[in-house]
Amino acid sequence: MRPFTWLAPDTTQEAVALLREHGPGARVIAGGQSLLLAMKERTVGPSHLVSLGAITGLAGVTADPDGALVVGAATTYAALTRAALPGWHGVLSDVAGDLADRPVRNRGTIGGALCAADPRFDVPAFAVGVDAVLRISGPAGDRTVPAAEFLRGNGLTTIGQDEILTAVVLPPLPTWDAVVFEKFRHRVFDAAIVSATCALRHGPDGSPVAIRVTVAGVSATPTVLVVDAASAGRAAGDVAAETVLPDAADEPTRYRRELVRTLVRRAVDRARQGSA
Ligand SMILES: Cc1cc2nc3c(=O)[nH]c(=O)nc-3n(C[C@H](O)[C@H](O)[C@H](O)COP(=O)(O)OP(=O)(O)OC[C@H]3O[C@@H](n4cnc5c(N)ncnc54)[C@H](O)[C@@H]3O)c2cc1C
């Protein structure tokens, strides 16, 4: 690991100013679970690390007046797991509690997962799946961006070098009547090979009027599919498999296509049955 200077600002504004002052060599560090690994492997070698650890208000969960759930970017998986979140917001706690292992969950943050933008990570897939919005602070002030527009590729996002992700905002509960997250991994502490999120809204007569399916792990960014609201799981799974992996010439790709088919079918069927 190359030598670096550790900076621990008290406010987001101060952190932004430090990132600006030290330029491209400066990097934000949250839980360090992805960044420290990259530094050890020498794929990155920052001159300055700007820690989010001392910034008050960047960790924790609050509700906006309209019922949106505001999750501070520096909230750890462990804290999310302990949060008693109502309705489908609670699926985020389940997602956070069912990834990696305890040491990673104790340190890793929701904001770090989004900014690392690894296609295998669960929280970015879930955030896109429920149409979450991200809050970002930078030298020009604050801005918001939908999670689907934030993720741009493997390790790529639209955040600037001198900007900080401050919160992940889940839409108010009535936006969805059911949300289901399904993933497949070989061992319990492995990252997912494929995940599928289904977010479903019912009409006044109780039948689905919107089904949003998001598949992650098969491409650099999650793929969102708007599925016919009348679709049962089997049809949705077939559509997703053919859309996300149309050319499955080799065995590994065919395997992933079957995973997509199965996970989407399961997610949609569970959502139609009213899970969460
Ligand atoms: C052994 C192991 C197993 C894992 N298994 C899984 C798994 O099964 N599923 C899964 O989803 N994930 C898994 N992960 C990944 C884990 O979720 C991420 O490493 C972690 O969430 C990253 O968060 P962090 O706070 O540690 O980010 P850091 O490592 O501190 O930062 C990651 C990147 O984001 C930037 N950054 C961080 N926070 C901000 C911010 N607020 N604003 C701007 N930039 C920021 C940093 O500069 C850096 O580029 C695993 C990791 C490990 C080490």
CSV table of C-alpha atoms and ligand atoms in Angstrom, one decimal:
chain,number,residue,atom,x,y,z
A,1,MET,CA,0.0,0.0,0.0
A,2,ARG,CA,1.4,3.4,-0.9
A,3,PRO,CA,1.6,6.1,1.9
A,4,PHE,CA,-1.3,8.5,2.2
A,5,THR,CA,-2.5,11.3,4.4
A,6,TRP,CA,-5.7,10.7,6.5
A,7,LEU,CA,-8.1,13.6,6.7
A,8,ALA,CA,-11.2,13.5,9.0
A,9,PRO,CA,-13.5,16.5,8.4
A,10,ASP,CA,-16.4,17.3,10.7
A,11,THR,CA,-18.8,18.4,7.9
A,12,THR,CA,-19.8,17.4,4.4
A,13,GLN,CA,-18.8,20.9,3.2
A,14,GLU,CA,-15.4,20.5,4.7
A,15,ALA,CA,-15.0,17.1,3.1
A,16,VAL,CA,-15.9,18.6,-0.3
A,17,ALA,CA,-13.4,21.4,0.2
A,18,LEU,CA,-10.7,18.9,1.0
A,19,LEU,CA,-11.4,16.8,-2.1
A,20,ARG,CA,-11.2,19.9,-4.2
A,21,GLU,CA,-8.0,21.1,-2.5
A,22,HIS,CA,-6.2,17.8,-3.0
A,23,GLY,CA,-7.5,17.0,-6.4
A,24,PRO,CA,-7.6,13.6,-8.2
A,25,GLY,CA,-5.2,12.1,-5.6
A,26,ALA,CA,-7.9,12.5,-2.9
A,27,ARG,CA,-10.5,9.8,-2.3
A,28,VAL,CA,-13.4,9.5,0.1
A,29,ILE,CA,-13.2,6.6,2.4
A,30,ALA,CA,-16.3,5.2,4.3
A,31,GLY,CA,-16.0,1.7,5.6
A,32,GLY,CA,-13.0,0.9,3.5
A,33,GLN,CA,-14.2,-2.6,2.5
A,34,SER,CA,-13.8,-2.0,-1.2
A,35,LEU,CA,-11.3,0.9,-1.2
A,36,LEU,CA,-8.7,-0.7,1.2
A,37,LEU,CA,-8.7,-3.9,-0.9
A,38,ALA,CA,-8.0,-1.9,-4.1
A,39,MET,CA,-5.3,0.0,-2.3
A,40,LYS,CA,-3.7,-3.2,-1.1
A,41,GLU,CA,-3.8,-4.6,-4.6
A,42,ARG,CA,-2.4,-1.2,-5.8
A,43,THR,CA,-5.1,-0.7,-8.4
A,44,VAL,CA,-5.5,2.7,-6.7
A,45,GLY,CA,-3.0,4.7,-4.8
A,46,PRO,CA,-4.6,7.9,-3.3
A,47,SER,CA,-2.4,10.5,-1.7
A,48,HIS,CA,-5.2,11.7,0.6
A,49,LEU,CA,-8.1,9.8,2.2
A,50,VAL,CA,-11.0,11.9,3.2
A,51,SER,CA,-12.9,9.9,5.9
A,52,LEU,CA,-16.6,10.3,6.4
A,53,GLY,CA,-16.4,8.8,9.9
A,54,ALA,CA,-16.5,12.0,11.9
A,55,ILE,CA,-19.3,13.7,9.9
A,56,THR,CA,-22.4,14.0,12.1
A,57,GLY,CA,-25.7,13.3,10.3
A,58,LEU,CA,-24.2,11.2,7.5
A,59,ALA,CA,-25.2,7.9,9.2
A,60,GLY,CA,-28.7,6.9,10.3
A,61,VAL,CA,-32.2,6.6,9.0
A,62,THR,CA,-34.9,9.3,9.0
A,63,ALA,CA,-38.2,9.8,7.2
A,64,ASP,CA,-39.1,12.8,5.0
A,65,PRO,CA,-42.5,14.5,5.6
A,66,ASP,CA,-43.9,12.7,2.5
A,67,GLY,CA,-42.9,9.3,3.9
A,68,ALA,CA,-39.7,8.8,1.9
A,69,LEU,CA,-37.0,6.9,3.8
A,70,VAL,CA,-33.7,8.8,4.0
A,71,VAL,CA,-30.8,6.5,4.6
A,72,GLY,CA,-27.5,8.4,5.3
A,73,ALA,CA,-24.7,7.3,3.0
A,74,ALA,CA,-22.4,6.4,5.9
A,75,THR,CA,-25.0,4.0,7.4
A,76,THR,CA,-23.5,0.6,7.8
A,77,TYR,CA,-25.1,-2.6,6.8
A,78,ALA,CA,-25.1,-3.7,10.5
A,79,ALA,CA,-27.0,-0.5,11.5
A,80,LEU,CA,-29.5,-1.1,8.7
A,81,THR,CA,-30.0,-4.6,9.8
A,82,ARG,CA,-31.0,-3.4,13.3
A,83,ALA,CA,-33.3,-0.7,12.0
A,84,ALA,CA,-37.0,-1.5,12.4
A,85,LEU,CA,-38.2,-0.3,9.0
A,86,PRO,CA,-41.9,-0.5,8.2
A,87,GLY,CA,-43.5,-2.3,5.2
A,88,TRP,CA,-41.3,-2.9,2.1
A,89,HIS,CA,-38.7,-0.5,3.4
A,90,GLY,CA,-37.8,-3.4,5.7
A,91,VAL,CA,-36.6,-5.4,2.6
A,92,LEU,CA,-33.5,-3.1,2.7
A,93,SER,CA,-32.7,-4.3,6.2
A,94,ASP,CA,-33.1,-7.9,4.9
A,95,VAL,CA,-30.8,-7.2,2.0
A,96,ALA,CA,-28.2,-5.6,4.3
A,97,GLY,CA,-28.3,-8.5,6.7
A,98,ASP,CA,-27.9,-11.2,4.1
A,99,LEU,CA,-24.7,-10.2,2.4
A,100,ALA,CA,-21.0,-10.8,2.9
A,101,ASP,CA,-20.0,-11.6,6.5
A,102,ARG,CA,-20.3,-9.9,9.9
A,103,PRO,CA,-17.0,-7.9,9.7
A,104,VAL,CA,-17.9,-6.5,6.3
A,105,ARG,CA,-21.4,-5.7,7.5
A,106,ASN,CA,-20.0,-3.9,10.5
A,107,ARG,CA,-17.9,-1.6,8.4
A,108,GLY,CA,-19.4,-1.5,4.9
A,109,THR,CA,-21.8,1.4,4.1
A,110,ILE,CA,-24.7,1.8,1.8
A,111,GLY,CA,-23.1,4.8,0.2
A,112,GLY,CA,-19.8,2.9,-0.3
A,113,ALA,CA,-21.6,0.1,-2.0
A,114,LEU,CA,-23.3,2.5,-4.5
A,115,CYS,CA,-20.1,4.5,-5.2
A,116,ALA,CA,-18.0,1.3,-5.7
A,117,ALA,CA,-20.6,0.4,-8.4
A,118,ASP,CA,-19.7,-3.3,-8.6
A,119,PRO,CA,-22.3,-5.1,-10.7
A,120,ARG,CA,-22.4,-7.9,-8.2
A,121,PHE,CA,-23.3,-5.8,-5.1
A,122,ASP,CA,-26.8,-6.1,-3.7
A,123,VAL,CA,-27.6,-2.5,-2.5
A,124,PRO,CA,-27.1,-0.8,-5.9
A,125,ALA,CA,-29.4,-3.5,-7.5
A,126,PHE,CA,-32.0,-3.0,-4.8
A,127,ALA,CA,-31.8,0.8,-5.1
A,128,VAL,CA,-32.4,0.7,-8.8
A,129,GLY,CA,-35.1,-1.9,-8.3
A,130,VAL,CA,-37.3,0.3,-6.1
A,131,ASP,CA,-36.4,3.5,-8.0
A,132,ALA,CA,-34.4,5.1,-5.2
A,133,VAL,CA,-33.0,8.6,-5.5
A,134,LEU,CA,-29.5,9.6,-4.4
A,135,ARG,CA,-28.5,12.9,-2.7
A,136,ILE,CA,-25.1,14.3,-3.6
A,137,SER,CA,-23.3,17.3,-2.2
A,138,GLY,CA,-20.5,19.1,-4.1
A,139,PRO,CA,-18.9,22.5,-4.6
A,140,ALA,CA,-21.9,23.8,-6.6
A,141,GLY,CA,-24.4,22.7,-3.9
A,142,ASP,CA,-26.7,19.7,-3.6
A,143,ARG,CA,-28.3,17.7,-6.4
A,144,THR,CA,-30.3,14.5,-6.7
A,145,VAL,CA,-30.1,11.7,-9.2
A,146,PRO,CA,-32.1,8.5,-9.7
A,147,ALA,CA,-30.0,5.4,-8.7
A,148,ALA,CA,-30.5,4.0,-12.3
A,149,GLU,CA,-28.8,7.1,-13.7
A,150,PHE,CA,-26.0,7.2,-11.1
A,151,LEU,CA,-24.6,3.8,-12.1
A,152,ARG,CA,-22.7,4.0,-15.3
A,153,GLY,CA,-20.6,0.8,-15.5
A,154,ASN,CA,-18.4,-1.5,-13.6
A,155,GLY,CA,-16.8,0.9,-11.0
A,156,LEU,CA,-18.3,3.9,-12.8
A,157,THR,CA,-20.8,6.4,-11.5
A,158,THR,CA,-21.8,10.0,-12.3
A,159,ILE,CA,-20.4,11.3,-9.0
A,160,GLY,CA,-17.6,13.9,-9.4
A,161,GLN,CA,-14.2,13.6,-7.8
A,162,ASP,CA,-15.1,16.4,-5.4
A,163,GLU,CA,-18.7,15.3,-4.6
A,164,ILE,CA,-20.0,13.2,-1.8
A,165,LEU,CA,-23.0,10.9,-1.8
A,166,THR,CA,-24.9,12.0,1.3
A,167,ALA,CA,-28.1,9.9,1.3
A,168,VAL,CA,-30.1,7.2,-0.5
A,169,VAL,CA,-33.8,8.0,-0.5
A,170,LEU,CA,-36.4,5.2,-0.9
A,171,PRO,CA,-39.7,6.4,-2.2
A,172,PRO,CA,-42.7,6.5,0.2
A,173,LEU,CA,-44.3,3.2,1.1
A,174,PRO,CA,-47.5,3.7,-1.1
A,175,THR,CA,-45.2,3.8,-4.2
A,176,TRP,CA,-45.1,0.0,-4.1
A,177,ASP,CA,-47.4,-2.5,-2.5
A,178,ALA,CA,-44.8,-5.3,-2.5
A,179,VAL,CA,-41.1,-5.5,-3.0
A,180,VAL,CA,-39.1,-8.7,-3.3
A,181,PHE,CA,-35.3,-9.2,-3.7
A,182,GLU,CA,-34.0,-12.6,-4.8
A,183,LYS,CA,-30.4,-13.5,-5.4
A,184,PHE,CA,-28.3,-16.6,-6.2
A,185,ARG,CA,-24.8,-17.2,-4.8
A,186,HIS,CA,-22.8,-20.4,-4.5
A,187,ARG,CA,-21.8,-20.0,-0.8
A,188,VAL,CA,-23.5,-17.9,1.8
A,189,PHE,CA,-20.7,-15.3,2.0
A,190,ASP,CA,-20.2,-15.1,-1.8
A,191,ALA,CA,-21.4,-12.1,-3.8
A,192,ALA,CA,-24.5,-12.8,-5.9
A,193,ILE,CA,-24.1,-14.2,-9.4
A,194,VAL,CA,-27.5,-12.8,-10.4
A,195,SER,CA,-30.1,-10.9,-8.5
A,196,ALA,CA,-33.7,-9.9,-9.3
A,197,THR,CA,-35.9,-7.3,-7.7
A,198,CYS,CA,-39.6,-7.0,-8.3
A,199,ALA,CA,-41.5,-3.9,-7.2
A,200,LEU,CA,-45.2,-4.1,-7.7
A,201,ARG,CA,-48.1,-1.7,-7.3
A,202,HIS,CA,-51.8,-2.7,-7.1
A,203,GLY,CA,-54.8,-0.8,-8.5
A,204,PRO,CA,-58.0,-0.1,-6.5
A,205,ASP,CA,-59.4,-3.5,-7.5
A,206,GLY,CA,-56.4,-5.3,-6.0
A,207,SER,CA,-54.8,-6.4,-9.3
A,208,PRO,CA,-51.3,-5.3,-10.3
A,209,VAL,CA,-51.1,-2.1,-12.3
A,210,ALA,CA,-47.3,-1.9,-12.5
A,211,ILE,CA,-44.5,-4.4,-12.2
A,212,ARG,CA,-40.9,-3.2,-12.3
A,213,VAL,CA,-38.3,-5.9,-12.6
A,214,THR,CA,-34.6,-5.2,-12.2
A,215,VAL,CA,-31.9,-7.8,-13.0
A,216,ALA,CA,-28.4,-7.3,-11.8
A,217,GLY,CA,-25.1,-9.2,-12.1
A,218,VAL,CA,-25.3,-10.1,-15.8
A,219,SER,CA,-24.2,-6.7,-17.2
A,220,ALA,CA,-22.2,-3.7,-16.0
A,221,THR,CA,-25.3,-2.0,-14.6
A,222,PRO,CA,-28.7,-3.3,-13.5
A,223,THR,CA,-31.3,-3.7,-16.2
A,224,VAL,CA,-34.8,-2.4,-15.6
A,225,LEU,CA,-37.7,-4.1,-17.3
A,226,VAL,CA,-41.2,-2.9,-17.2
A,227,VAL,CA,-43.2,-6.1,-17.3
A,228,ASP,CA,-46.8,-6.4,-18.4
A,229,ALA,CA,-48.9,-6.0,-15.2
A,230,ALA,CA,-50.9,-9.1,-16.1
A,231,SER,CA,-47.8,-11.2,-16.3
A,232,ALA,CA,-47.4,-14.1,-13.9
A,233,GLY,CA,-43.9,-15.0,-12.7
A,234,ARG,CA,-43.2,-17.6,-15.5
A,235,ALA,CA,-43.9,-15.1,-18.3
A,236,ALA,CA,-41.9,-12.4,-16.6
A,237,GLY,CA,-39.0,-14.7,-16.1
A,238,ASP,CA,-39.0,-15.7,-19.8
A,239,VAL,CA,-39.2,-12.1,-21.0
A,240,ALA,CA,-36.3,-11.1,-18.6
A,241,ALA,CA,-34.1,-14.0,-19.6
A,242,GLU,CA,-34.5,-13.3,-23.3
A,243,THR,CA,-34.1,-9.6,-22.9
A,244,VAL,CA,-31.1,-9.6,-20.6
A,245,LEU,CA,-29.2,-12.5,-22.2
A,246,PRO,CA,-30.5,-13.0,-25.8
A,247,ASP,CA,-27.4,-14.7,-27.1
A,248,ALA,CA,-26.5,-17.5,-24.8
A,249,ALA,CA,-24.1,-19.4,-27.1
A,250,ASP,CA,-21.9,-20.9,-24.3
A,251,GLU,CA,-22.7,-23.0,-21.3
A,252,PRO,CA,-21.8,-20.3,-18.6
A,253,THR,CA,-24.1,-17.8,-20.3
A,254,ARG,CA,-27.0,-20.3,-20.6
A,255,TYR,CA,-26.5,-21.1,-16.9
A,256,ARG,CA,-26.8,-17.4,-16.0
A,257,ARG,CA,-29.8,-17.0,-18.3
A,258,GLU,CA,-31.6,-19.8,-16.4
A,259,LEU,CA,-30.8,-18.1,-13.2
A,260,VAL,CA,-32.3,-14.9,-14.5
A,261,ARG,CA,-35.4,-16.8,-15.6
A,262,THR,CA,-35.8,-18.6,-12.2
A,263,LEU,CA,-35.1,-15.6,-9.9
A,264,VAL,CA,-37.4,-13.2,-11.8
A,265,ARG,CA,-40.2,-15.8,-11.8
A,266,ARG,CA,-39.7,-16.3,-8.1
A,267,ALA,CA,-39.5,-12.5,-7.4
A,268,VAL,CA,-42.7,-11.7,-9.4
A,269,ASP,CA,-44.7,-14.6,-8.0
A,270,ARG,CA,-43.8,-13.7,-4.4
A,271,ALA,CA,-44.6,-10.0,-5.1
A,272,ARG,CA,-47.9,-11.0,-6.6
A,273,GLN,CA,-48.7,-13.0,-3.5
A,274,GLY,CA,-48.0,-9.8,-1.5
A,275,SER,CA,-44.7,-10.4,0.2
A,276,ALA,CA,-43.5,-7.3,2.1
B,1,LIG,C1,-15.1,-10.1,1.8
B,1,LIG,C2,-16.2,-9.3,1.1
B,1,LIG,C3,-17.4,-9.8,0.7
B,1,LIG,C4,-18.4,-9.0,0.2
B,1,LIG,N1,-19.6,-9.6,-0.2
B,1,LIG,C5,-20.6,-8.8,-0.7
B,1,LIG,C6,-21.8,-9.3,-1.0
B,1,LIG,O1,-22.1,-10.5,-0.9
B,1,LIG,N2,-22.8,-8.5,-1.5
B,1,LIG,C7,-22.5,-7.1,-1.6
B,1,LIG,O2,-23.4,-6.4,-2.0
B,1,LIG,N3,-21.3,-6.6,-1.3
B,1,LIG,C8,-20.3,-7.4,-0.9
B,1,LIG,N4,-19.1,-6.9,-0.6
B,1,LIG,C9,-18.9,-5.5,-0.9
B,1,LIG,C10,-19.3,-4.5,0.2
B,1,LIG,O3,-20.7,-4.3,0.1
B,1,LIG,C11,-18.6,-3.2,-0.1
B,1,LIG,O4,-17.2,-3.4,-0.1
B,1,LIG,C12,-18.9,-2.1,0.8
B,1,LIG,O5,-20.3,-1.8,0.9
B,1,LIG,C13,-18.3,-0.8,0.4
B,1,LIG,O6,-18.7,0.2,1.3
B,1,LIG,P1,-17.6,0.9,2.1
B,1,LIG,O7,-18.3,1.9,3.1
B,1,LIG,O8,-16.6,0.0,2.7
B,1,LIG,O9,-16.9,1.8,0.9
B,1,LIG,P2,-15.4,2.2,0.8
B,1,LIG,O10,-14.6,0.9,0.5
B,1,LIG,O11,-14.9,3.1,1.8
B,1,LIG,O12,-15.5,3.0,-0.6
B,1,LIG,C14,-15.8,2.4,-1.8
B,1,LIG,C15,-15.8,3.5,-2.9
B,1,LIG,O13,-16.8,4.4,-2.8
B,1,LIG,C16,-16.3,5.7,-2.5
B,1,LIG,N5,-17.2,6.3,-1.5
B,1,LIG,C17,-17.6,5.7,-0.4
B,1,LIG,N6,-18.5,6.4,0.2
B,1,LIG,C18,-18.7,7.5,-0.5
B,1,LIG,C19,-19.6,8.6,-0.4
B,1,LIG,N7,-20.5,8.7,0.6
B,1,LIG,N8,-19.5,9.6,-1.3
B,1,LIG,C20,-18.6,9.5,-2.4
B,1,LIG,N9,-17.8,8.4,-2.5
B,1,LIG,C21,-17.9,7.4,-1.6
B,1,LIG,C22,-14.8,5.5,-2.1
B,1,LIG,O14,-14.0,6.6,-2.5
B,1,LIG,C23,-14.5,4.3,-2.9
B,1,LIG,O15,-14.2,4.6,-4.2
B,1,LIG,C24,-18.1,-7.6,0.0
B,1,LIG,C25,-16.9,-7.1,0.4
B,1,LIG,C26,-15.9,-7.9,1.0
B,1,LIG,C27,-14.6,-7.2,1.4
